[in-house]
Short mmCIF file of C-alpha atoms in Angstrom, two decimals:
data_model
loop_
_atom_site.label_atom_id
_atom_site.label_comp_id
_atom_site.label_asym_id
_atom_site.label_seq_id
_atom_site.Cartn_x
_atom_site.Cartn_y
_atom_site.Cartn_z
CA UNK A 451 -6.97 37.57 82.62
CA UNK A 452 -8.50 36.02 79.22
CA UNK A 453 -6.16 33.54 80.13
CA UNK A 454 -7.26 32.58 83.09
CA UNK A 455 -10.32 32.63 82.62
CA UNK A 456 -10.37 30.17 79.13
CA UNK A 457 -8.42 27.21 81.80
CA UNK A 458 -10.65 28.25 84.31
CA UNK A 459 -12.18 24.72 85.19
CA UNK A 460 -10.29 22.86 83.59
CA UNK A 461 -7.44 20.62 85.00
CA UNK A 462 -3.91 19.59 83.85
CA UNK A 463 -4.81 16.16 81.82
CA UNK A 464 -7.55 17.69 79.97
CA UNK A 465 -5.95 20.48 78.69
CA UNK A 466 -3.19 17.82 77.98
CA UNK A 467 -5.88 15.74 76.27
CA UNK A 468 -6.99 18.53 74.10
CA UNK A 469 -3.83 19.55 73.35
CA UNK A 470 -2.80 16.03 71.77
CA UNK A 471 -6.40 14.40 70.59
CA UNK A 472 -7.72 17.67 68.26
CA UNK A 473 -6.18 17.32 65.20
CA UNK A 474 -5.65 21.15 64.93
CA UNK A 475 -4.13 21.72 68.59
CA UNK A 476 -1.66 18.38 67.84
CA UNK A 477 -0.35 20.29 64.25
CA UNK A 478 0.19 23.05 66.66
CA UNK A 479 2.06 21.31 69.32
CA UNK A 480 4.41 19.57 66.47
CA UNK A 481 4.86 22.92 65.30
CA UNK A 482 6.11 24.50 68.27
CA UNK A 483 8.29 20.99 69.08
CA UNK A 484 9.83 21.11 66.02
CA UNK A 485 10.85 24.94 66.04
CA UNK A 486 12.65 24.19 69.18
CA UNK A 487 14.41 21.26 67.84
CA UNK A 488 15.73 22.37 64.09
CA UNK A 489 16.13 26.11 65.89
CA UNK A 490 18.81 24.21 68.39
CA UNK A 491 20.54 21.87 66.38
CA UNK A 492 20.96 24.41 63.31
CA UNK A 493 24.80 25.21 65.20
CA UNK A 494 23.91 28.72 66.06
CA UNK A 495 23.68 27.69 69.88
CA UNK A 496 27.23 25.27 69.51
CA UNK A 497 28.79 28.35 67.57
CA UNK A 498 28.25 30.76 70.95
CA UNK A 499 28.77 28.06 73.31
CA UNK A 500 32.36 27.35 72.05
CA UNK A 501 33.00 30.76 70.27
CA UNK A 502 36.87 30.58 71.41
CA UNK A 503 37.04 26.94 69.77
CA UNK A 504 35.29 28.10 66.86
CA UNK A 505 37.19 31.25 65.74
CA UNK A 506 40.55 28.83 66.40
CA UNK A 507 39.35 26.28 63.53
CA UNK A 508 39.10 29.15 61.30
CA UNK A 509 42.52 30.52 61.91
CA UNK A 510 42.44 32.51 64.78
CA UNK A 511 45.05 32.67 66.61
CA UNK A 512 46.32 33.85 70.34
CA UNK A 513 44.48 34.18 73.29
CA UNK A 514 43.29 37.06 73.41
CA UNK A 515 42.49 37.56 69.35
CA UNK A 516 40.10 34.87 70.62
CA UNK A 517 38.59 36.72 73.80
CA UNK A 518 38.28 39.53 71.15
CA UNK A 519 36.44 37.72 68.54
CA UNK A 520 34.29 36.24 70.75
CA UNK A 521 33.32 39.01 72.28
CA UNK A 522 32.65 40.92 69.04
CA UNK A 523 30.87 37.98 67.85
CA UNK A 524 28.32 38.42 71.15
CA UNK A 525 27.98 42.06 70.07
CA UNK A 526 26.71 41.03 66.74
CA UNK A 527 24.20 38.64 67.58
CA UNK A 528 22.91 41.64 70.57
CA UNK A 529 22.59 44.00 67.93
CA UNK A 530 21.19 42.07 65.06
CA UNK A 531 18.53 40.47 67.40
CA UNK A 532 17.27 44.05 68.48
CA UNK A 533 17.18 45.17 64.84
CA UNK A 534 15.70 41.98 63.45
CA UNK A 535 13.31 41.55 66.71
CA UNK A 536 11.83 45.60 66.34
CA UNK A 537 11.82 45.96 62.47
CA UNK A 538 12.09 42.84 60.24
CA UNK A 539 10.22 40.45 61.48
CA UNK A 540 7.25 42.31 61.86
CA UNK A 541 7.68 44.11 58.95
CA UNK A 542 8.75 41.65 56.06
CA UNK A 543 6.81 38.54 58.33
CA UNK A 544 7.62 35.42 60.83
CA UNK A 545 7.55 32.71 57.53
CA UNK A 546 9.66 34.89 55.30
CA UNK A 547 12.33 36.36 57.78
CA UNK A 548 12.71 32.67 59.37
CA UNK A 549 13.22 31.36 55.54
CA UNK A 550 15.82 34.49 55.20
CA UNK A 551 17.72 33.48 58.43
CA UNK A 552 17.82 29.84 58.12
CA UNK A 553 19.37 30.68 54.58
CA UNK A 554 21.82 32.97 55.62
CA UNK A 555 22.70 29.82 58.08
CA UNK A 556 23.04 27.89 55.85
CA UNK A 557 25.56 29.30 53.22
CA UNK A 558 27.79 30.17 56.72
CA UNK A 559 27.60 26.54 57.84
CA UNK A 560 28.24 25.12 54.04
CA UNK A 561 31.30 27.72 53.71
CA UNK A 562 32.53 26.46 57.17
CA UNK A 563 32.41 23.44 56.29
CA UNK A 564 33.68 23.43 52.52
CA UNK A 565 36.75 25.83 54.64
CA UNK A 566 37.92 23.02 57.13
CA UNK A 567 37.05 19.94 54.38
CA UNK A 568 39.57 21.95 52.00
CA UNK A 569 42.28 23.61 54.69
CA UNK A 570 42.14 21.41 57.84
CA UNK A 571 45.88 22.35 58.53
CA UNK A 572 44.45 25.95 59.06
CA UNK A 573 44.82 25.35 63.42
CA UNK A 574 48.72 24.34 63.03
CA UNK A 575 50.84 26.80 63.95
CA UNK A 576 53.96 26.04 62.28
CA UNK A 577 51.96 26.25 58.81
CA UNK A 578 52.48 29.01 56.64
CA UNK A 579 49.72 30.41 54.82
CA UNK A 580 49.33 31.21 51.78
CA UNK A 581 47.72 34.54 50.48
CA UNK A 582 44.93 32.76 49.08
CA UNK A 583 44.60 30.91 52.39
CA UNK A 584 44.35 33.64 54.42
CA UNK A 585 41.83 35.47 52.68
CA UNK A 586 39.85 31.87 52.97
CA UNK A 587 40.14 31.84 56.78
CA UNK A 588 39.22 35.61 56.97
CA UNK A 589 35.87 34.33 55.01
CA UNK A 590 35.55 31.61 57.34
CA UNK A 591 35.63 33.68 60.17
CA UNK A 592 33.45 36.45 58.76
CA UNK A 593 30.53 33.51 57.94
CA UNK A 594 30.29 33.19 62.10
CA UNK A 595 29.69 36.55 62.62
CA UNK A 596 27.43 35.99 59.32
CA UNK A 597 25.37 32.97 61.03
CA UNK A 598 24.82 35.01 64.15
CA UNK A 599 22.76 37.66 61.81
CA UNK A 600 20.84 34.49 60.32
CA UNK A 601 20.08 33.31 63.56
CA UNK A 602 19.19 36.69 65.06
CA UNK A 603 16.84 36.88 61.78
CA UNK A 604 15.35 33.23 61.82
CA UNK A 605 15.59 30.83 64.58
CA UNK A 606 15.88 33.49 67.93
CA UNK A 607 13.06 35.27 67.31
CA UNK A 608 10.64 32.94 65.77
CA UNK A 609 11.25 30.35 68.09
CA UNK A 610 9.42 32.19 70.63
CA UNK A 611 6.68 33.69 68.39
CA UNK A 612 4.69 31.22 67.62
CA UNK A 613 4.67 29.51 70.63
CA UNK A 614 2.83 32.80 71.66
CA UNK A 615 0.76 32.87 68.56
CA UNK A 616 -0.29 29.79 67.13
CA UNK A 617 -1.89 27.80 70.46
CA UNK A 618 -5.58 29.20 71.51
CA UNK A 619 -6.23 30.95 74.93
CA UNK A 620 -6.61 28.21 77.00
CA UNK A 621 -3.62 26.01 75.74
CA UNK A 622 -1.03 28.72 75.30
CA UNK A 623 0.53 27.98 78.73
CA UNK A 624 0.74 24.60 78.67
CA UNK A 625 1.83 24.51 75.34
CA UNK A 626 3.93 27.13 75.15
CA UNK A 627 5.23 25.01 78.45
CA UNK A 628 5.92 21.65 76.86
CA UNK A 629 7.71 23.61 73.79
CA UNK A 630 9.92 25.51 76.09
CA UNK A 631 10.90 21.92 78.32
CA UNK A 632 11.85 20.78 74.28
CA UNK A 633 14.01 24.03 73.59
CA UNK A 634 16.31 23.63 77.20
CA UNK A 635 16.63 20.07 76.81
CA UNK A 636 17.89 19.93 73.54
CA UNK A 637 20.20 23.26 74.18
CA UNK A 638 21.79 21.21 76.97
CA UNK A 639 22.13 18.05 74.35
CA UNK A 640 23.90 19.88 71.85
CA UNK A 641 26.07 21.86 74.16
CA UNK A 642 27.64 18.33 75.25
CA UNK A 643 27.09 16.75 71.97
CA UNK A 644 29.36 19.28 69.80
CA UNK A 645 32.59 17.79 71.01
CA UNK A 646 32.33 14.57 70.63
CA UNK A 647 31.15 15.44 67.37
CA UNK A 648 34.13 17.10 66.65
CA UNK A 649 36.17 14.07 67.42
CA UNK A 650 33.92 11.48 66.30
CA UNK A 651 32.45 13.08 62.74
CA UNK A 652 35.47 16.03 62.56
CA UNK A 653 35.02 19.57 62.60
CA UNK A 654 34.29 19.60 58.64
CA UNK A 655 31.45 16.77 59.20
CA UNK A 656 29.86 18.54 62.40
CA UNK A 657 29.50 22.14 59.50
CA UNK A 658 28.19 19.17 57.27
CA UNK A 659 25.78 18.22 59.85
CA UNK A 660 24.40 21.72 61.01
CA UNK A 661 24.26 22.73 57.26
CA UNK A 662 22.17 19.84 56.69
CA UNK A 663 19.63 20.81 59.68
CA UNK A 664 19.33 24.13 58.20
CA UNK A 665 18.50 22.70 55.29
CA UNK A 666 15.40 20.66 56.87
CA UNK A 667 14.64 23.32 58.81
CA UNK A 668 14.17 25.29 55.32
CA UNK A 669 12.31 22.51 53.79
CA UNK A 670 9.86 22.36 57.04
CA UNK A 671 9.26 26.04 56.86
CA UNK A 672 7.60 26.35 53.50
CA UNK A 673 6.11 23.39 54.01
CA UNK A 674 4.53 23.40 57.06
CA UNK A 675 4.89 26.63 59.08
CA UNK A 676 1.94 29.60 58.56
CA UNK A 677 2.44 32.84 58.58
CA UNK A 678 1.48 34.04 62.19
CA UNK A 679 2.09 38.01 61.78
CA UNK A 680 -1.18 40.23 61.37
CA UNK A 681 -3.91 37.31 62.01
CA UNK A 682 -5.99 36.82 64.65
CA UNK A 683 -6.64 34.02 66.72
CA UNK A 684 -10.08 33.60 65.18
CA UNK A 685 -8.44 33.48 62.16
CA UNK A 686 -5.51 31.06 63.26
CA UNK A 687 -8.31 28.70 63.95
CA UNK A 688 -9.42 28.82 60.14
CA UNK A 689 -5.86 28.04 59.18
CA UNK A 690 -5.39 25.06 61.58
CA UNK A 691 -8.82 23.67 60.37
CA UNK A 692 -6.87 23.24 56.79
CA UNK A 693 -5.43 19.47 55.87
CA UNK A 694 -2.18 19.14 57.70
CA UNK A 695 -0.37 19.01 54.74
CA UNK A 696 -2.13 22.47 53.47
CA UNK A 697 -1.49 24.06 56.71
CA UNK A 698 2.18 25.72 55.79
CA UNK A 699 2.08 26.26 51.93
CA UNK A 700 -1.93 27.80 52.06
CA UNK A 701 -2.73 29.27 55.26
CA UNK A 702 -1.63 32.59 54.52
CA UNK A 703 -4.72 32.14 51.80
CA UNK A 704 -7.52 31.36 54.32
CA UNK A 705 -9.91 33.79 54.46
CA UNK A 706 -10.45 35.60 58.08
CA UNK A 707 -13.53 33.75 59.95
CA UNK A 708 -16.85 35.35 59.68
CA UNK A 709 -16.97 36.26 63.43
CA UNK A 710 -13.85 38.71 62.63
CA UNK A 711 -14.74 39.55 59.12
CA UNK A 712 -18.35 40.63 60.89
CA UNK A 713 -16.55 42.71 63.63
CA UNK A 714 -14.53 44.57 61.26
CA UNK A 715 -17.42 45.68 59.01
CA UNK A 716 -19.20 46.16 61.66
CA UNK A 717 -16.56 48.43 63.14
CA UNK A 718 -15.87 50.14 59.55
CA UNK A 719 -19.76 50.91 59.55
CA UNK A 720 -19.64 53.03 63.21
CA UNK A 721 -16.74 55.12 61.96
CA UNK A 722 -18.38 55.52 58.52
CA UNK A 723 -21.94 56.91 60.10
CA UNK A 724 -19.37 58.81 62.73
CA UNK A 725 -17.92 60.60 59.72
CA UNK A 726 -21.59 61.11 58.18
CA UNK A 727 -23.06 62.42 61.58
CA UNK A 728 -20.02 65.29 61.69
CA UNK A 729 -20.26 65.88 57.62
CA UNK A 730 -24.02 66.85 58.80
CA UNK A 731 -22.94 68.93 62.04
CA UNK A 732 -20.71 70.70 60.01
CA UNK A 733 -23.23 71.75 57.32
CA UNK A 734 -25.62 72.38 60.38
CA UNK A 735 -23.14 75.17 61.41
#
């Protein structure tokens, strides 16, 4: 209802106006854009799109060793996004559990990729493996199930976050709108991107290439993402009123406004004279 009524006379291009004129609602929009965009081109997405394909690079082998895999790997992800979604990101915050994640993603994509760069013999059958091989592949195949706790921990959850958090009232829709439109479009890109990137930068270069994302991703984190969790919207606004290039590494420093920081004392004087008035009623009795 708050909603509804903050748009409530106004229509579709000025909101749109608003959105991309202010300085403060524009950091916001790049914000959520950009989230979309690292989030789906950090591999996590290719990784459960072509599971099967995946767990074959690394050394899996057999049909249904695959199907199994696979279908473990989906289990992990469930899991870890309920745990991560109910009591880390909340808990330990959005900047520092997507930092975590992306990290985690990281060191799985870079050991992927190190893997097939070193052992890129590892899907021919008639190839006998070493012992020292096959505890490499077992790695390899442990860092996807690995990445799928890094994304449950960064990318899935934040993604969506602060799209609900960072854009005011009356442009949450539309923005969180235009962010969403980035997030399938780009999940449909890199579904038919990954194998031609196979064939035309190798399986080793495509880990290379997600590896490298996370690492942006990383970099554009502590540099220019806030930490949402706990503030208000009133105090949101503070943060976004920062220099752009303040906005990610100081915002968790801005002060709450005065309108909130007035409220709260406000609110902290009622209970105080509440617990005066029943001190008195009790020494009364």
């Amino acid at each position: 209802e708050r909603e509804q009524e903050a748009t409530m006379g106004a229509s579709k291009l000025g909101l749109l106006r608003e959105l991309f004129v202010m300085p403060s609602n524009r950091y916001r929009i790049f914000l959520a854009i950009f989230a979309q965009l690292l989030g789906q081109w950090s591999g996590a997405g290719s990784i459960t799109v072509y599971a099967p394909q995946y767990f074959a690079l690394m050394g899996t082998t057999g049909a249904q060793e695959k199907l199994l895999a696979t279908g473990i790997f989906g289990l992990v992800k469930f899991i870890s996004a309920l745990l991560c979604a109910f009591f880390l990101v909340d808990f330990i915050g959005r900047k520092r559990s997507l930092s975590i994640g992306i990290t985690i993603q990281f060191v799985a994509m870079l050991y992927m990729a190190l893997f097939l760069t070193i052992d890129n013999t590892i899907g021919d059958k008639g190839d006998v493996q070493t012992a020292s091989q096959k505890h490499t592949a077992q790695g390899a195949i442990a860092m996807i199930y690995f990445s799928g706790f890094g994304w449950a921990m960064g990318w899935n959850s934040i993604q969506y976050l602060i799209n609900a958090e960072i854009f005011p009232l009356r442009l949450r829709a539309i923005g969180g709108s235009i962010a969403m439109a980035f997030h399938f479009v780009n999940q449909y890109g890199n579904s038919k991107a990954v194998p031609e990137m196979f064939v035309g930068m190798t399986t080793a270069g495509t880990m290379f290439f997600f590896a490298a994302i996370t690492l942006v991703g990383l970099a554009w984190v502590y540099f220019f993402l806030p930490e949402t969790s706990g503030r208000s919207l009133e105090s949101l606004d503070a943060v976004f009123e920062l220099p752009w290039y303040k906005i990610g590494r100081y915002g968790s420093k801005v002060a709450v406004s005065p309108t909130l920081y007035e409220s709260e004392k406000d609110g902290m004087a009622e209970k105080n004279q509440q617990v005066e008035y029943l001190e008195t009623s009790r020494q009364g009795v």
